[in-house]
Coordinates of C-alpha atoms and ligand atoms in Angstrom, one line a residue:
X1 CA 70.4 -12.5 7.4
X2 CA 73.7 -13.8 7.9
X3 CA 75.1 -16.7 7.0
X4 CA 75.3 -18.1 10.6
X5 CA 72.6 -16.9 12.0
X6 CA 70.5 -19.2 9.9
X7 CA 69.1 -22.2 11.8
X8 CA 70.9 -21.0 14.6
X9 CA 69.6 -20.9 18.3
X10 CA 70.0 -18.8 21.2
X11 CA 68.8 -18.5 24.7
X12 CA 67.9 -15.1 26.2
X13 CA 67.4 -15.1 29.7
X14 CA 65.2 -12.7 30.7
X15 CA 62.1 -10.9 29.5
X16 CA 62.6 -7.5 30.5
X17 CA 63.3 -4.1 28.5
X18 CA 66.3 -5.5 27.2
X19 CA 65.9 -9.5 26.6
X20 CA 62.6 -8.8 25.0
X21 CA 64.1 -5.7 22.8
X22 CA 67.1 -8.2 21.9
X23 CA 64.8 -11.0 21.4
X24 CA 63.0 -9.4 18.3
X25 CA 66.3 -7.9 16.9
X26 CA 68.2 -11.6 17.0
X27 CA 65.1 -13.1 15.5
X28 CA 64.5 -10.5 12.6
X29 CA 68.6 -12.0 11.7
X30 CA 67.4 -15.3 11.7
X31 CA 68.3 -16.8 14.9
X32 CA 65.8 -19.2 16.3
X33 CA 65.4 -17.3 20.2
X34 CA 64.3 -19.4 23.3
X35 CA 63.2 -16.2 25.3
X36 CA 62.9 -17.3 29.4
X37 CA 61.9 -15.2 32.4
X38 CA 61.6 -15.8 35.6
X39 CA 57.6 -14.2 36.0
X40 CA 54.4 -14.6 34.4
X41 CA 53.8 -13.5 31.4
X42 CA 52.6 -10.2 32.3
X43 CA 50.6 -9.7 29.0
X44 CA 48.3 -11.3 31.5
X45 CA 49.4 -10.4 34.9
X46 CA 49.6 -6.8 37.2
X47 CA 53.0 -5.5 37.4
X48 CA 55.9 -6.9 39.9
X49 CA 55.0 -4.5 43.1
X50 CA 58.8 -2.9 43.7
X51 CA 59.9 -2.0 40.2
X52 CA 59.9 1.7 38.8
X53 CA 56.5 2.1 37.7
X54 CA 57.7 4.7 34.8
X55 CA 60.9 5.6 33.3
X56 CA 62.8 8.4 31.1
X57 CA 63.6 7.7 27.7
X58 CA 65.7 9.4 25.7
X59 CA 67.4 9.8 22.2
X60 CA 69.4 6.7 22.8
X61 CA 66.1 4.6 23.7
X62 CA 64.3 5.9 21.1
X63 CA 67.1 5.2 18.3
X64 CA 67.3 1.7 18.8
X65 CA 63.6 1.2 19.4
X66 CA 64.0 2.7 15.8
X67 CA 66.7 0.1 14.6
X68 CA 64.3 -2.2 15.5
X69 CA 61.5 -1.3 13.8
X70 CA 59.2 -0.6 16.8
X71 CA 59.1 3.1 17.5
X72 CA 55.8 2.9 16.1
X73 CA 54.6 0.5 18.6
X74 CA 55.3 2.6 21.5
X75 CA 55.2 6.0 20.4
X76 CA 51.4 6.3 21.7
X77 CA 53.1 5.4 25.2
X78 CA 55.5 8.6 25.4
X79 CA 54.7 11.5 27.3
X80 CA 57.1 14.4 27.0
X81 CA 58.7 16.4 29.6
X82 CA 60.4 19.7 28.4
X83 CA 62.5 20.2 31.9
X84 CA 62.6 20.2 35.2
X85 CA 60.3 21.7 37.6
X86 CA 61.7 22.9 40.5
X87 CA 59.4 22.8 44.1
X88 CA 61.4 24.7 46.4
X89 CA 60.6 24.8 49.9
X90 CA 58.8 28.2 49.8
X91 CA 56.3 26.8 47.6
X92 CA 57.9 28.3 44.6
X93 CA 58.7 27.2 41.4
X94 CA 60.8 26.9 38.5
X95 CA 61.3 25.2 35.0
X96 CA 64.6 24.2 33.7
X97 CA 64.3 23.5 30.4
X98 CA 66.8 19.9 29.3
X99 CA 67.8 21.6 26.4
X100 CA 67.1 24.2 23.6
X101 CA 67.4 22.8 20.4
X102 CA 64.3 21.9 18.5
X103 CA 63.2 18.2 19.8
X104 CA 65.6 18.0 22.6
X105 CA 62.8 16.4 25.3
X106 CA 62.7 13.9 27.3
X107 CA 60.1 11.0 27.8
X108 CA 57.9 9.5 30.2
X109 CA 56.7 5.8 29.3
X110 CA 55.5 2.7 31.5
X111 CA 57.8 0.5 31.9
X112 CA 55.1 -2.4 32.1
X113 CA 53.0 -1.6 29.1
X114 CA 55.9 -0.7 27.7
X115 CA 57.4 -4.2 28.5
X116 CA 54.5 -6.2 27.0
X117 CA 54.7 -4.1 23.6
X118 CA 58.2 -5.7 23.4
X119 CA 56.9 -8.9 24.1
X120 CA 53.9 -8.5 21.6
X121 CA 56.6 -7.8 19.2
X122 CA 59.2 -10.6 19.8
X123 CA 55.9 -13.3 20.4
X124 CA 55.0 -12.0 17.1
X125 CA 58.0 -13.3 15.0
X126 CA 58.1 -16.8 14.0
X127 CA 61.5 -17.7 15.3
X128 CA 61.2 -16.4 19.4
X129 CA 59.6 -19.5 21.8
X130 CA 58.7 -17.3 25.1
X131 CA 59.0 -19.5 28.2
X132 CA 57.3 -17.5 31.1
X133 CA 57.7 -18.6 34.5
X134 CA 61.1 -20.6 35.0
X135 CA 64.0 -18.8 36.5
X136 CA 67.5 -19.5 35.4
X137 CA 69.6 -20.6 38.8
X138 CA 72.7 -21.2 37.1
X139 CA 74.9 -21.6 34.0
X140 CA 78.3 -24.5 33.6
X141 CA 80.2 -23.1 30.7
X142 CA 82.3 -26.2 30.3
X143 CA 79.2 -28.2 29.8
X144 CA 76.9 -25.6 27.7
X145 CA 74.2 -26.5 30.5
X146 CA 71.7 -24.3 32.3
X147 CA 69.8 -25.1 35.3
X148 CA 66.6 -23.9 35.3
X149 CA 63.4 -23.8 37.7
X150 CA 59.9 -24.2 36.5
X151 CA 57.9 -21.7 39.5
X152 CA 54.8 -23.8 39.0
X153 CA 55.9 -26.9 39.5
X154 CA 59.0 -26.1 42.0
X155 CA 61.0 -28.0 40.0
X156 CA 64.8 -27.6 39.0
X157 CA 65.7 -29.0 36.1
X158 CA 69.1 -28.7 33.5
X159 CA 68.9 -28.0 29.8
X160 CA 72.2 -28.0 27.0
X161 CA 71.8 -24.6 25.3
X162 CA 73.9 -23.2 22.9
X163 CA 74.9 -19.5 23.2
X164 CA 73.0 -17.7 25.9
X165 CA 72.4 -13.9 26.3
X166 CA 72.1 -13.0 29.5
X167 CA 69.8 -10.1 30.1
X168 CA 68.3 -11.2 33.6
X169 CA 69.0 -7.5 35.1
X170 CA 70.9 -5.9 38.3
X171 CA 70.6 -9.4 40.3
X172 CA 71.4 -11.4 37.8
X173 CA 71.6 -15.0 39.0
X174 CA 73.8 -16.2 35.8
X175 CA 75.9 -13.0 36.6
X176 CA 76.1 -14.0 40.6
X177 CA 76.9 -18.1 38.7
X178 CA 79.7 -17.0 37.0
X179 CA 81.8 -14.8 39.5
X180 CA 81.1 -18.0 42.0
X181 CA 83.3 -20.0 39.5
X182 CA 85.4 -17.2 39.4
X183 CA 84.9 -16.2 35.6
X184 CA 83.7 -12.9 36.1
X185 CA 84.5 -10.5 38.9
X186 CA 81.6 -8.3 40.5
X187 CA 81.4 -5.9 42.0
X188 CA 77.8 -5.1 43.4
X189 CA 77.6 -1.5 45.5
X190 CA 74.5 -0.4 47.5
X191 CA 73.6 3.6 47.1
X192 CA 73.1 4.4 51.0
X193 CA 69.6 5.7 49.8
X194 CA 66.6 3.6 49.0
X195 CA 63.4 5.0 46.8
X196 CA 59.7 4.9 47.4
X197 CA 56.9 5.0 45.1
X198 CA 53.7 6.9 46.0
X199 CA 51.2 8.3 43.4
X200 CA 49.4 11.4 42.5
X201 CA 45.8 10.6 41.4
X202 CA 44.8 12.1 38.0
X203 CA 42.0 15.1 39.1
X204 CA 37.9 15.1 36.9
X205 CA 38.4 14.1 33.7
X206 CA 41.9 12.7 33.8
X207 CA 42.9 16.0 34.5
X208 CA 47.0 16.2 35.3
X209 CA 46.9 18.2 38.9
X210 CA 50.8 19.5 38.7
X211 CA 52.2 20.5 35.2
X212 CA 51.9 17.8 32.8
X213 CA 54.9 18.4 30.7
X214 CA 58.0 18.5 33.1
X215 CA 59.9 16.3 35.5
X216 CA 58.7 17.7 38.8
X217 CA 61.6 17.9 41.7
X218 CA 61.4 18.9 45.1
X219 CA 65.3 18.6 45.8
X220 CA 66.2 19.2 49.5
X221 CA 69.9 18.6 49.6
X222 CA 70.3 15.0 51.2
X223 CA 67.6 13.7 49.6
X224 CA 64.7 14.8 47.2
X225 CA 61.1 13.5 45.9
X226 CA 60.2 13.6 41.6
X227 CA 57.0 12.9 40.1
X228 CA 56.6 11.8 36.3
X229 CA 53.5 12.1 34.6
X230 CA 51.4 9.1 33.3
X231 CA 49.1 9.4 30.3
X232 CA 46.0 8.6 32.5
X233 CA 46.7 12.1 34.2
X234 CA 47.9 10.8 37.1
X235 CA 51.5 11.0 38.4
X236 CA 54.5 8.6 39.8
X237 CA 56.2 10.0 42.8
X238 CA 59.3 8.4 43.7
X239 CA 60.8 9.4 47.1
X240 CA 64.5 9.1 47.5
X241 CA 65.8 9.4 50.7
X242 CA 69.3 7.8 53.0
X243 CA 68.4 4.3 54.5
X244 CA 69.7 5.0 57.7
X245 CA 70.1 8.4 59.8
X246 CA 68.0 11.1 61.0
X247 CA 66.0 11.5 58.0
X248 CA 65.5 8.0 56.8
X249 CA 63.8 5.3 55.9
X250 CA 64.4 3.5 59.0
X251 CA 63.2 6.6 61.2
X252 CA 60.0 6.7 59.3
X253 CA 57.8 4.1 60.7
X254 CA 55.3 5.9 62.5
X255 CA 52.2 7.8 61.3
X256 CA 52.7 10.6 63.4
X257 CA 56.5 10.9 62.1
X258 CA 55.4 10.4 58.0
X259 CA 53.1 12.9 58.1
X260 CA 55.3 15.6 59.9
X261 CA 58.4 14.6 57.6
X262 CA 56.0 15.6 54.8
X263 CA 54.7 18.8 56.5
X264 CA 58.5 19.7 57.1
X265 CA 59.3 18.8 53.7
X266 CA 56.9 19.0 50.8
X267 CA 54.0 20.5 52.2
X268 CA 52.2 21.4 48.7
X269 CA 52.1 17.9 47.7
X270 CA 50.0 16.7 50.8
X271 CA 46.8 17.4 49.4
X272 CA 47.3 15.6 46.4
X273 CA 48.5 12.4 48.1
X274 CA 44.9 10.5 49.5
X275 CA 46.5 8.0 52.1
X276 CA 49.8 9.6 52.3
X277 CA 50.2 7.8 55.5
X278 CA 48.8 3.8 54.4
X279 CA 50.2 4.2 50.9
X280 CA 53.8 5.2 52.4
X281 CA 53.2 2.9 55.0
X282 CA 52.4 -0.2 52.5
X283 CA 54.7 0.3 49.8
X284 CA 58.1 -1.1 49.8
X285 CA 61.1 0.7 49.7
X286 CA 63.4 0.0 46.4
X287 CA 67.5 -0.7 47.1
X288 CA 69.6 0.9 44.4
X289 CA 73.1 0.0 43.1
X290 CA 75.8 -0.2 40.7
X291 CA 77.0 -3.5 39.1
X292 CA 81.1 -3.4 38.0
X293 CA 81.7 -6.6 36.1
X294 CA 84.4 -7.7 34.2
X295 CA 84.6 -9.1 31.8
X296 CA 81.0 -9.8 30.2
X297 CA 81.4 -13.1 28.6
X298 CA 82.3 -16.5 29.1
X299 CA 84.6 -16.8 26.2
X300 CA 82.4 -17.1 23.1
X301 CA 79.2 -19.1 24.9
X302 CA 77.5 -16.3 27.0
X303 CA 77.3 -12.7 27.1
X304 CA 75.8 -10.3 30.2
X305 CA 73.8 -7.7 28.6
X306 CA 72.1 -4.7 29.9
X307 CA 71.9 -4.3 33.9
X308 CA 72.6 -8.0 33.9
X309 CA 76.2 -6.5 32.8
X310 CA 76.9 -3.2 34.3
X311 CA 73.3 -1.6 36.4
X312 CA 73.1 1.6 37.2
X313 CA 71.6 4.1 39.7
X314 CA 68.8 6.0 38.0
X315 CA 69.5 9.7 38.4
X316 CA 70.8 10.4 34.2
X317 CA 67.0 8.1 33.7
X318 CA 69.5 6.0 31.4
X319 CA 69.5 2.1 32.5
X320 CA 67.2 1.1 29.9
X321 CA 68.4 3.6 27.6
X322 CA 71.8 2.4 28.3
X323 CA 70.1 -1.3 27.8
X324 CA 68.7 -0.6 24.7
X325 CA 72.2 1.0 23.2
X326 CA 73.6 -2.4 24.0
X327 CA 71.2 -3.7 22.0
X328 CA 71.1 -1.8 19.1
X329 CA 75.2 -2.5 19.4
X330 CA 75.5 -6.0 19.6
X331 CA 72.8 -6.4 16.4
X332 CA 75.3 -4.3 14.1
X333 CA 78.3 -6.2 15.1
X334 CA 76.3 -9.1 13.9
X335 CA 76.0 -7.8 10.7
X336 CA 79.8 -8.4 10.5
X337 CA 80.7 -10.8 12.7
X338 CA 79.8 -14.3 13.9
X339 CA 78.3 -14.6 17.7
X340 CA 81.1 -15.4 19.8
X341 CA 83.5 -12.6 17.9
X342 CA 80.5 -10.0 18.4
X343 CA 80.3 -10.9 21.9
X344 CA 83.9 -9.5 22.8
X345 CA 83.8 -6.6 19.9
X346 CA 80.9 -5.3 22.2
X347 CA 82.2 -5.7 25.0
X348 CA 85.2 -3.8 23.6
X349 CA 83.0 -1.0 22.6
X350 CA 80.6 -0.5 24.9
X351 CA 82.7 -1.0 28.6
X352 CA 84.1 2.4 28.9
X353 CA 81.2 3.7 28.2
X354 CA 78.6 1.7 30.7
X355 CA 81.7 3.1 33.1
X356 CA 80.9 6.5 32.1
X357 CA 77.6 6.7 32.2
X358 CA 78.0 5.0 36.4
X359 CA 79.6 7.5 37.4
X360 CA 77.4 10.3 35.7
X361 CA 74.5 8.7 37.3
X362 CA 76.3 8.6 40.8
X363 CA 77.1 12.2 40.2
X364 CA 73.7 13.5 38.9
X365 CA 72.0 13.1 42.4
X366 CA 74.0 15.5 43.8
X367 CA 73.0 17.4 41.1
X368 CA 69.2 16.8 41.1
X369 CA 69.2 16.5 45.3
X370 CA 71.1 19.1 45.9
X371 CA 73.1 21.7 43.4
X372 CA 70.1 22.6 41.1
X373 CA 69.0 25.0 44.2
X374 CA 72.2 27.3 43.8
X375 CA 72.2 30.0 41.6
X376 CA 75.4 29.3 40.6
X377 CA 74.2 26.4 38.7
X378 CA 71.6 28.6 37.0
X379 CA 73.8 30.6 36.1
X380 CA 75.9 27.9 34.4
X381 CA 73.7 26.1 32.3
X382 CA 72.5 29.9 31.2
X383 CA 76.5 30.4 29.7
X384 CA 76.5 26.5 28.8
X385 CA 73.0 26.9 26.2
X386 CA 74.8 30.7 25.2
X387 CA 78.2 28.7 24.1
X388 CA 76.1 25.4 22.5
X389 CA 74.4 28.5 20.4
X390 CA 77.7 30.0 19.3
X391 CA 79.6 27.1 19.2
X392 CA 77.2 23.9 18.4
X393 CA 79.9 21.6 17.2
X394 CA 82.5 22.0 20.1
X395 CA 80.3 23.0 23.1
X396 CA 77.3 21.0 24.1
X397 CA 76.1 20.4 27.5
X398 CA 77.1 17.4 29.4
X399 CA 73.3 16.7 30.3
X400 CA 72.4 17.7 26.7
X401 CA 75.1 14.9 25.1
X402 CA 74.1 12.1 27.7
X403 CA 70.3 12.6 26.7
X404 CA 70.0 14.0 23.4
X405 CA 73.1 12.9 21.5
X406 CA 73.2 9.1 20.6
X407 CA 75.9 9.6 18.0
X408 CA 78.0 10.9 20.8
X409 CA 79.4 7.7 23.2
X410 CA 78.9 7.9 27.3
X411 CA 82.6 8.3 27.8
X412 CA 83.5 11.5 25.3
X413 CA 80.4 12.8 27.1
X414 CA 81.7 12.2 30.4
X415 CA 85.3 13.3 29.2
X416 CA 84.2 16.6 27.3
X417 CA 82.0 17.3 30.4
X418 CA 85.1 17.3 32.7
X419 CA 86.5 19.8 30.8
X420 CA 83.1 21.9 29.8
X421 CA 82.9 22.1 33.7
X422 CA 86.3 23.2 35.0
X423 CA 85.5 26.1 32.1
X424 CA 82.1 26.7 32.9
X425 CA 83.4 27.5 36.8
X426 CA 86.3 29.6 35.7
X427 CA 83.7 31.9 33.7
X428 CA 81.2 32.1 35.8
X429 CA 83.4 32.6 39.6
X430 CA 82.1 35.5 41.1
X431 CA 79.4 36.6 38.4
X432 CA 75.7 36.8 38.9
X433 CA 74.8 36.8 34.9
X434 CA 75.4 36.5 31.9
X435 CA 75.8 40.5 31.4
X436 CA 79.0 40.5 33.4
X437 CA 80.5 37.2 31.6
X438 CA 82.6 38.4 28.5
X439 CA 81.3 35.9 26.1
X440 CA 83.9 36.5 23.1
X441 CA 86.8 35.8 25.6
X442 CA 84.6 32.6 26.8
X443 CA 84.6 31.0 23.2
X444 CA 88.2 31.6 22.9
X445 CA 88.6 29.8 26.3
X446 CA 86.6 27.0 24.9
X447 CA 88.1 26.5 21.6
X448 CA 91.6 26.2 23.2
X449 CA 90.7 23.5 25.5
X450 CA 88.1 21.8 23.3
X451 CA 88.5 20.2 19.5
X452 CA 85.5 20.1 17.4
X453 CA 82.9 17.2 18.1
X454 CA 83.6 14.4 15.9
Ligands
LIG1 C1 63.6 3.5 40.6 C2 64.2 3.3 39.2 C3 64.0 4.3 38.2 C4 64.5 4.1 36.9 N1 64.3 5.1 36.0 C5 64.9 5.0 34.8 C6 64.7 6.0 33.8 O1 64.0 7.0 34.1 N2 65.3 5.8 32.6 C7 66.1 4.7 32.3 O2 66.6 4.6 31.2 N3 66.3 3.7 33.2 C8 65.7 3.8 34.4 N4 65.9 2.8 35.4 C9 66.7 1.7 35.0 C10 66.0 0.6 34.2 O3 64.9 0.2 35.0 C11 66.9 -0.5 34.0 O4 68.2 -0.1 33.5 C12 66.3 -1.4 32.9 O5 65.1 -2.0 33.4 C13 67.3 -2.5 32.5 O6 66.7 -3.5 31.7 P1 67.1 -5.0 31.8 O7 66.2 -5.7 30.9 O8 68.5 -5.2 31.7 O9 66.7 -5.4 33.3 P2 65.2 -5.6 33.9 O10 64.3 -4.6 33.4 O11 65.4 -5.7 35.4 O12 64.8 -7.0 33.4 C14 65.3 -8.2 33.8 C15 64.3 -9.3 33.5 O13 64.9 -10.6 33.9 C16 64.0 -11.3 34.6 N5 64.8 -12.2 35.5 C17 65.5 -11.8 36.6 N6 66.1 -12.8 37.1 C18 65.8 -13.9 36.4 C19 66.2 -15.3 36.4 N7 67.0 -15.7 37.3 N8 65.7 -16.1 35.4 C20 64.9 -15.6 34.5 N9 64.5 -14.3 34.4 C21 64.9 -13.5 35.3 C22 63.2 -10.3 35.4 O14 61.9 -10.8 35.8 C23 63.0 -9.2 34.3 O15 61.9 -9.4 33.5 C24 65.3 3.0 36.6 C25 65.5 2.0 37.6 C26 65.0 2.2 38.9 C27 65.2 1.1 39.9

């Protein structure tokens, strides 16, 4: 423990993956954490309706669930998915392994149960006080003072805090408080596509009626539909599709017009969807976004943290992965440096990369909509696992060091991956496989353009 965090307090805002992750790691140094969020403590209560009902974890999720100490709370939760399965239109399909080194999965988890383990964890430790229910409307940095709302009672109230962590995700009211006073600039852009959730029932006997161990895609170029399993057998489909236009949500209102749009579109999945037509009709669409903010602090008094600071669109599946790193961050640089000097060496560290990783996101949906259906692409990630093999320390797939590499930051990912890919198109222009690529003369390539990992 060090020597200031002793007796200190702090105030996360937020009980989500990130503040409740954070929570536990600031109170296991000694801080004394006042934990608030906005709902009810869902230990007790269903789900928000409208958030991602289960998310993608990867290495960098699972290393600083690790750091913390709580891998072994969740590991029960984690289903893994080796690659992705590709529904074309024909009915056909395909897997596409993630990676090929031993381990190198990905994993589907509940984001609610796997939000109440967090808070189990951080209610467990002597030094969190969780306050459910009040919602933070505002912070004034010159005066250390919150303003607060208490849901139950409708009441707004103000409270003198000391340092605050801000973790209250892509909305963030303290976020939207602080460029009002004109401490932070925001920036706040809307995808022009919205998501849908619908759900695939398990079959007798929790029985998984599509492939249990893949991310399922059914990518149709503008747009595209996934499905991630769930350990009860069943499946989260998440439709994600333009707002506006001829297929949208806006032009899909009518019965009639769902069910055709699905008959056009992703016929096999129809008679695994009971209700297509109420569920889609019922459920809300999602917006989707990406938060620029600079910087993340008010001076030394309050940090943004997770997609309070910098949200994402989900197509890498690394928000909360992304969340998580931040947290694992910010708890080393307390092992060397007091709160407020922490608060900008993280900043420091981990801005280029929450950058990166944006724009990867922005980028993968292309990839995941659209570009996985040409057989160009095949035929690159083919020569991209053939040069990781020969060449393990200099060549490793961009998708490979997003998800599978934690030592290895978002940026040199997104930087090496510029490179990897301007290669990977010069060696594989008018080829149709590996046979005709001449694969001594592609490691020469690669070496000259690429130094050794780190
Ligand atoms: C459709 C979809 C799919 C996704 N899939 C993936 C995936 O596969 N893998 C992945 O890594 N990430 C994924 N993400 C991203 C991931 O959900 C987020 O990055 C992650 O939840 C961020 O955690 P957070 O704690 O910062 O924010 P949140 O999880 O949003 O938590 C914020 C918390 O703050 C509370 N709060 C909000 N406002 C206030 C207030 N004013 N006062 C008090 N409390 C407040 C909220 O109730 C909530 O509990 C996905 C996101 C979406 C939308």
């Amino acid at each position: 423990m060090s020597r200031a965090a002793r007796d200190s307090s702090i105030t996360v805002i937020g009980a989500g993956l990130c503040g409740s992750l954070l929570a536990v790691l600031l109170a296991r140094r000694g801080y004394r954490v006042s934990l608030i969020e906005r709902r009810a403590d869902p230990r007790h209560s269903p789900p928000a309706v409208g958030r991602s009902i289960n998310l993608a974890m990867s290495a960098r999720g699972i290393r600083a669930l690790k750091h913390a100490g709580l891998f072994e709370a969740v590991e029960s939760l984690l289903l893994p998915m080796r690659g992705r399965l590709l529904h074309e239109e024909n009915g056909a399909t395909e897997l596409l392994p993630y990676g090929q080194r031993e381990g190198e999965l990905i994993w589907s988890v509940s984001r609610a149960e796997l939000n109440r383990r967090l808070i189990e964890a951080a209610d467990r430790l002597p030094g969190v006080t969780l306050r459910f229910g009040q919602e933070a409307l505002a912070w004034d940095g010159g005066r250390g003072a919150l303003t607060l709302r208490d849901i139950d009672e409708d009441r707004r109230y103000e409270v003198a805090v000391g340092p605050v962590i801000a973790a209250d995700g892509a909305g963030s009211a303290v976020r939207r408080s602080l460029a009002a006073a004109g401490i932070v600039r925001a920036d706040e852009s809307l995808l022009a596509h919205g998501y849908k959730e619908l759900a695939v029932p398990a079959g007798p006997g929790s029985a998984f009626r599509l492939q249990a161990d893949a991310l399922h895609i059914w990518p149709r170029g503008e747009f595209m539909l996934i499905a991630l399993p769930n350990p009860g057998g069943d499946f989260t489909l998440t439709l994600f599709l333009p707002m506006e236009g001829l297929e949208s949500f806006a032009g899909l209102d009518e019965p009639a017009g769902i069910l055709a749009f699905f008959e056009r579109w992703f016929p096999d999945i129809i008679p695994l969807l009971p209700e297509l037509v109420g569920t889609f009709r019922r459920n809300p669409v999602g917006v989707l976004g990406t938060v620029r903010c600079r910087p993340w602090r008010d001076g030394g008094r309050l940090l943004l943290i997770g997609d309070a600071a910098h949200a994402i669109v989900p197509f890498h599946g690394q928000g909360m992965n992304l969340a998580f790193e931040d947290c694992r961050l910010l708890d080393e640089l307390l092992s060397d440096h007091e709160l407020p000097q922490a608060f900008v060496a993280f900043e420091d560290l981990q801005r280029d990369n929450a950058q990166a990783i944006a724009t990867m996101a922005l980028e993968n949906y292309v990839e995941m909509r659209d570009t996985v259906r040409d057989p160009g692409f095949a035929l690159q990630k083919k020569l991209s696992f053939e040069l990781e093999k020969r060449m393990p320390d200099r060549f490793i797939p961009r998708y490979s060091m997003v998800m599978f590499h934690d030592d290895i930051p978002y940026a040199v990912a997104r930087e090496r991956g510029a490179v990897q890919a301007r290669l990977l198109e010069e060696l594989t222009r008018d080829r149709r496989s590996l046979d005709e690529i001449d694969l001594d003369a592609a490691v020469k390539k690669v070496c000259s353009a690429l130094p050794p990992l780190a």
